[in-house]
CSV table of N, CA and C in Angstrom, one decimal:
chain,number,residue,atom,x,y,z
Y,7,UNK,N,231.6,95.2,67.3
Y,7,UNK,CA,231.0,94.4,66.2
Y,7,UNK,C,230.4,95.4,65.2
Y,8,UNK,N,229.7,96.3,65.9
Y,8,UNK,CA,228.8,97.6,64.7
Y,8,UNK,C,230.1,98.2,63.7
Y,9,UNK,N,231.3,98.3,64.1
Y,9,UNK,CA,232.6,98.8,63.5
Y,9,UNK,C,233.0,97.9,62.6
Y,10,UNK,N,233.2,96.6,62.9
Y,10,UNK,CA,233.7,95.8,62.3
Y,10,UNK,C,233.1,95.2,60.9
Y,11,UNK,N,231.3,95.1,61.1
Y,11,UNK,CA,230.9,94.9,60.1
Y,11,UNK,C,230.8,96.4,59.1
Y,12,UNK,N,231.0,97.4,59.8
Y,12,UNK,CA,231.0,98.3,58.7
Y,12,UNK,C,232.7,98.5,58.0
Y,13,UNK,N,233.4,97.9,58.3
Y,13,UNK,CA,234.8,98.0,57.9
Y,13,UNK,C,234.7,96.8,56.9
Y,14,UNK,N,233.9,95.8,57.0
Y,14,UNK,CA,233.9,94.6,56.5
Y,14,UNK,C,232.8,95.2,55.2
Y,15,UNK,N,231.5,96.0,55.5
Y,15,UNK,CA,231.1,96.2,54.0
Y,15,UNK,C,231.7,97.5,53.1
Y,16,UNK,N,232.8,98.3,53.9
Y,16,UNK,CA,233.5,99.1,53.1
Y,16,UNK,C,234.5,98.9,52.4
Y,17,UNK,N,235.1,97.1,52.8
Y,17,UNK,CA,236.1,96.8,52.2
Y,17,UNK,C,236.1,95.1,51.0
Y,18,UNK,N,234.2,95.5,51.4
Y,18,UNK,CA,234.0,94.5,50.4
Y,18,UNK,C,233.9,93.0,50.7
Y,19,UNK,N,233.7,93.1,51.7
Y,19,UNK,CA,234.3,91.8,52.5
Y,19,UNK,C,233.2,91.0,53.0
Y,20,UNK,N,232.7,89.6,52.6
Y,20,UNK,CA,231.9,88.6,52.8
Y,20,UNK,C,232.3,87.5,53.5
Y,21,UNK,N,231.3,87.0,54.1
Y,21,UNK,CA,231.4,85.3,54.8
Y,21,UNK,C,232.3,85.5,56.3
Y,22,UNK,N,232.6,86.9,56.7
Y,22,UNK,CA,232.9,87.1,58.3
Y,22,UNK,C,231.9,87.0,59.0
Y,23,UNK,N,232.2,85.8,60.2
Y,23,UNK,CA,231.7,85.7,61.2
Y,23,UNK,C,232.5,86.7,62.2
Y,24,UNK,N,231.5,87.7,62.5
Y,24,UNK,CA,231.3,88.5,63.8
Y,24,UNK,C,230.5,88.6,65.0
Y,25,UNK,N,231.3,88.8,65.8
Y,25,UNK,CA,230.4,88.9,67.4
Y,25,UNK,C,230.6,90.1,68.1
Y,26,UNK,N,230.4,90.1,69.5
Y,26,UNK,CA,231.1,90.8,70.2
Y,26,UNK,C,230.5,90.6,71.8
Y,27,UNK,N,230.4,91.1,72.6
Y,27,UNK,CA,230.9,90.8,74.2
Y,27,UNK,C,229.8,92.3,74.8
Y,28,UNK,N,228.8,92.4,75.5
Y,28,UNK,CA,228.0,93.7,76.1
Y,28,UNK,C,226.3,93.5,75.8
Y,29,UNK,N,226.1,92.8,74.6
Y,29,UNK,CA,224.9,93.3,74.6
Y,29,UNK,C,224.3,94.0,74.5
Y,30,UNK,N,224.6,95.2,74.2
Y,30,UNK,CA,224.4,96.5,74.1
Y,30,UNK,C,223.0,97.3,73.1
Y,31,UNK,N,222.3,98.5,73.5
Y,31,UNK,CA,221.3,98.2,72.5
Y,31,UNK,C,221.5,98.1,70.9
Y,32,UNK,N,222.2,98.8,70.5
Y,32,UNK,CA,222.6,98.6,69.3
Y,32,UNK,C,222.9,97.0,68.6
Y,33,UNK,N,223.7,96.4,69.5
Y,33,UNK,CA,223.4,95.0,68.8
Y,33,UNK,C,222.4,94.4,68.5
Y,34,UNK,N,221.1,94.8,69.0
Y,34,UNK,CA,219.6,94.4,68.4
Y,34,UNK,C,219.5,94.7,67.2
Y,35,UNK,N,219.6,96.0,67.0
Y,35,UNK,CA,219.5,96.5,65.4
Y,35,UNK,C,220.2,95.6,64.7
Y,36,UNK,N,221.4,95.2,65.4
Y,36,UNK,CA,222.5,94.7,63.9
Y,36,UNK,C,222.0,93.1,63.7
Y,37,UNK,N,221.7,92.2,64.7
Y,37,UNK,CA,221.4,90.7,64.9
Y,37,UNK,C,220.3,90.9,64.2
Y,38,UNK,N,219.2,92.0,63.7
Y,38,UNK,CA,218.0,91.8,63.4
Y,38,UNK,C,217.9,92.3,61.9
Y,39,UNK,N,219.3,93.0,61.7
Y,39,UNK,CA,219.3,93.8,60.5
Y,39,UNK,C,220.2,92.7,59.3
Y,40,UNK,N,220.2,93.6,58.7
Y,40,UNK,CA,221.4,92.7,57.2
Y,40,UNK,C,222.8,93.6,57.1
Y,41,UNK,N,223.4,92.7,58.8
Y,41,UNK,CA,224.8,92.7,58.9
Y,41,UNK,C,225.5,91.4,58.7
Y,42,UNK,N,226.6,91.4,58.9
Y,42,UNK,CA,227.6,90.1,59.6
Y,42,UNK,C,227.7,89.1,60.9
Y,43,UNK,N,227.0,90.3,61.9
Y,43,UNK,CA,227.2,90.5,63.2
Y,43,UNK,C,226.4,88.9,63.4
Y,44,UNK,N,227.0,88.0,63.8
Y,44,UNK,CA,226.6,86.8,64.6
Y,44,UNK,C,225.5,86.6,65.9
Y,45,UNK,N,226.5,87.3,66.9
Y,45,UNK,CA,226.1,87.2,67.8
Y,45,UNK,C,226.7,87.8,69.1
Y,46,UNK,N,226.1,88.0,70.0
Y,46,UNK,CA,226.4,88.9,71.4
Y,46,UNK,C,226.7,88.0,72.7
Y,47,UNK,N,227.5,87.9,73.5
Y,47,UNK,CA,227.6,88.0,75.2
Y,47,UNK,C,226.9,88.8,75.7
Y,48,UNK,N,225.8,88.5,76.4
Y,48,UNK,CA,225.6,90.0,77.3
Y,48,UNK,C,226.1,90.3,78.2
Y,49,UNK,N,225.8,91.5,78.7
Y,49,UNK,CA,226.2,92.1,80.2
Y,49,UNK,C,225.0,92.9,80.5
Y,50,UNK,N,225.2,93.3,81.4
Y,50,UNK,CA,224.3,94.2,82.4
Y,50,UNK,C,225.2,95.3,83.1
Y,51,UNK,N,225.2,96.7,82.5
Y,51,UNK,CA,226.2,97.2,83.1
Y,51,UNK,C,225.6,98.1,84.3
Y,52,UNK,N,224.0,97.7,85.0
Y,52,UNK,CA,223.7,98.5,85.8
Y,52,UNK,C,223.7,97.2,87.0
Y,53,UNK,N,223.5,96.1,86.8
Y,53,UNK,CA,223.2,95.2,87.5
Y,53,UNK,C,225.2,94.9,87.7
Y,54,UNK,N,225.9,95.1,86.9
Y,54,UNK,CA,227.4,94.7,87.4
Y,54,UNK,C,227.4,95.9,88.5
Y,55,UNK,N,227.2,97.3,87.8
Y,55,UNK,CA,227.3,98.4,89.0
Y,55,UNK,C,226.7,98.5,90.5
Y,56,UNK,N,225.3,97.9,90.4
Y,56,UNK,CA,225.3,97.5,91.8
Y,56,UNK,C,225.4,96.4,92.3
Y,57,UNK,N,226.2,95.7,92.0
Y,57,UNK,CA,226.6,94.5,92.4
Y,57,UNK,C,227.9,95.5,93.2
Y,58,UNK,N,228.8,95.6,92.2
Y,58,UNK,CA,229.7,96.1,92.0
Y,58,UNK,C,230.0,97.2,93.6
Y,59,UNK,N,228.8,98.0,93.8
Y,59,UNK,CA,228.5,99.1,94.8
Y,59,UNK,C,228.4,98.1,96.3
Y,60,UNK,N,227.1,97.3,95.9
Y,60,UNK,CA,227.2,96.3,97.1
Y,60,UNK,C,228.1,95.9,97.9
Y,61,UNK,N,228.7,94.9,97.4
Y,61,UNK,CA,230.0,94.0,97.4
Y,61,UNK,C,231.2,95.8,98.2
Y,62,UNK,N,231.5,96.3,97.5
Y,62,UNK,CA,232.4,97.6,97.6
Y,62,UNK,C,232.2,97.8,99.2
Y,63,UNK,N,230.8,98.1,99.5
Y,63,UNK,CA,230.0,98.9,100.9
Y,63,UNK,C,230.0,97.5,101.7
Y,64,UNK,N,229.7,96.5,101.5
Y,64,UNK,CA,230.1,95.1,102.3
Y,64,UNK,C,231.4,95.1,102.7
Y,65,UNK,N,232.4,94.6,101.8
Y,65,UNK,CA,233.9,95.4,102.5
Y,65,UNK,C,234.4,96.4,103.2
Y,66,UNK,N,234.0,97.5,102.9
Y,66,UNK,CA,234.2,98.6,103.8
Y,66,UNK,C,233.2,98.6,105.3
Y,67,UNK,N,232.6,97.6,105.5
Y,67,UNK,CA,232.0,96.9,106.3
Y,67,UNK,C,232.2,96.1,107.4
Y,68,UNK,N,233.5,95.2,106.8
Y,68,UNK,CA,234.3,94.1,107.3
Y,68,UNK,C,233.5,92.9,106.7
Y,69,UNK,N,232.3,92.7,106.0
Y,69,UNK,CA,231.9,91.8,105.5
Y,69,UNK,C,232.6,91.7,103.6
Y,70,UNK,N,233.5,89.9,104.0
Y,70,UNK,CA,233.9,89.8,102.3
Y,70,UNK,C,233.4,88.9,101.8
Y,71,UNK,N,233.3,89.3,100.6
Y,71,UNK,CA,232.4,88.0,99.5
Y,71,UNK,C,232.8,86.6,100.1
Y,72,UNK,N,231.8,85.8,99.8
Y,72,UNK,CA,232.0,84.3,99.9
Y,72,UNK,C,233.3,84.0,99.0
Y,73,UNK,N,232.9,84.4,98.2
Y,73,UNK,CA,233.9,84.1,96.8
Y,73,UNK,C,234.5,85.4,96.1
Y,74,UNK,N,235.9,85.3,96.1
Y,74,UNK,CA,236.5,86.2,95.5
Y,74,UNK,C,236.2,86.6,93.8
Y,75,UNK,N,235.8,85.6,93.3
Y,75,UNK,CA,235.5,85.8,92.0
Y,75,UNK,C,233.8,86.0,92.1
Y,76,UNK,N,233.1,86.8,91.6
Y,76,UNK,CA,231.7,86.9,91.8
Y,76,UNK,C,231.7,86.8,89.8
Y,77,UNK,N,230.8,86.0,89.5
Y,77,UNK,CA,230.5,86.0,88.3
Y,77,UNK,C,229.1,86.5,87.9
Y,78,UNK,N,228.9,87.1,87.1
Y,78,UNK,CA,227.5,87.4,86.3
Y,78,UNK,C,226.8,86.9,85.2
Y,79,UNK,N,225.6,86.0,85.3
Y,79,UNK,CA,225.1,85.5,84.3
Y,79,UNK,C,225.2,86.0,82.9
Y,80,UNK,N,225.4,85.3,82.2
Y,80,UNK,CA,225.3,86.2,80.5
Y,80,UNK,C,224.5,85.2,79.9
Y,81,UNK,N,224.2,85.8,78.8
Y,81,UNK,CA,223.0,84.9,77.9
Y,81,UNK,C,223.9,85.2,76.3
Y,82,UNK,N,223.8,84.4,75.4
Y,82,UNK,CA,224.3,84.5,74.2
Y,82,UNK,C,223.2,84.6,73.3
Y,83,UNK,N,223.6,86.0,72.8
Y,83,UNK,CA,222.2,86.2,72.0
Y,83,UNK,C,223.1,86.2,70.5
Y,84,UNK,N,221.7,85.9,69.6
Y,84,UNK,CA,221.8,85.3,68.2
Y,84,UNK,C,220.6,86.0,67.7
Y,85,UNK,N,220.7,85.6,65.9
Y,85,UNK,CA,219.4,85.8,65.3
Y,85,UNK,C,218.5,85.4,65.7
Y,86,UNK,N,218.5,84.1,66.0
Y,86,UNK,CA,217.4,82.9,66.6
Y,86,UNK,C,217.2,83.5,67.8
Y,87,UNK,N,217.5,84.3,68.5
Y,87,UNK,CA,216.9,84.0,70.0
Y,87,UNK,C,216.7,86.1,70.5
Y,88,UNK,N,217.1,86.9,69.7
Y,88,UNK,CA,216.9,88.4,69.7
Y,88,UNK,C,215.9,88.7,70.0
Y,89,UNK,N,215.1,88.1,69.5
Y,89,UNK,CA,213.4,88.7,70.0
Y,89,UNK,C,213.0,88.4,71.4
Y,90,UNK,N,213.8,87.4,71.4
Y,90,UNK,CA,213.1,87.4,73.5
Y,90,UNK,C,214.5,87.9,74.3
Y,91,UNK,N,215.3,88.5,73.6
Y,91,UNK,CA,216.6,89.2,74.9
Y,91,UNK,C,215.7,90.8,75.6
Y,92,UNK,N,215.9,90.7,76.1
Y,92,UNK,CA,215.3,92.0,77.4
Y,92,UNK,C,216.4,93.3,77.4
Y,93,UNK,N,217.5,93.1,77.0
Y,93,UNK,CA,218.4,94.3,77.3
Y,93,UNK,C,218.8,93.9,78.5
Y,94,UNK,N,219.3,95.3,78.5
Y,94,UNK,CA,220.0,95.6,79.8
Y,94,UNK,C,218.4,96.2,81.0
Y,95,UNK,N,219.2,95.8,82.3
Y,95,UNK,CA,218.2,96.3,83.2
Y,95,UNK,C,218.7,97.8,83.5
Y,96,UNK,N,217.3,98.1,84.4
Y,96,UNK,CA,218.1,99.5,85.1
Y,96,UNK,C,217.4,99.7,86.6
């Protein structure tokens, strides 16, 4: 998203709606700043990791997930709602 809106003010380019998928710290700056950038998907790339580690050492255990698909909560952050997103954990 941080790329796109700078490709979008190098090329002159208005009224793009942008997003992007991570949550990442940088998208605070940009949701809060005077970009394009819309809006974010979060993730948690420490909380996927230990999930991620868990689930791994559970199997190699003989214990398998309930469910093969394990999903992780995301929150969609925006202008309106930036100030109370927390980031990522650690």
């Amino acid at each position: 998203a941080i790329g796109s809106d700078l490709a979008a003010k190098q090329l002159n380019r208005t009224g793009i709606v942008i997003t992007s998928v991570d949550g990442a710290p940088d998208i605070v700056g940009a949701l809060k700043g005077q970009t394009q950038v819309q809006a974010s998907a979060s993730q948690d790339p420490y909380a996927m990791g230990k999930l991620a580690v868990e689930t791994g050492l559970g199997i190699m255990n003989g214990t398998k997930p309930e469910n093969p698909m394990i999903l992780m909560p995301s929150q969609l952050i925006t202008r309106d709602n930036v100030g109370s997103y927390a980031g990522w954990t650690r």
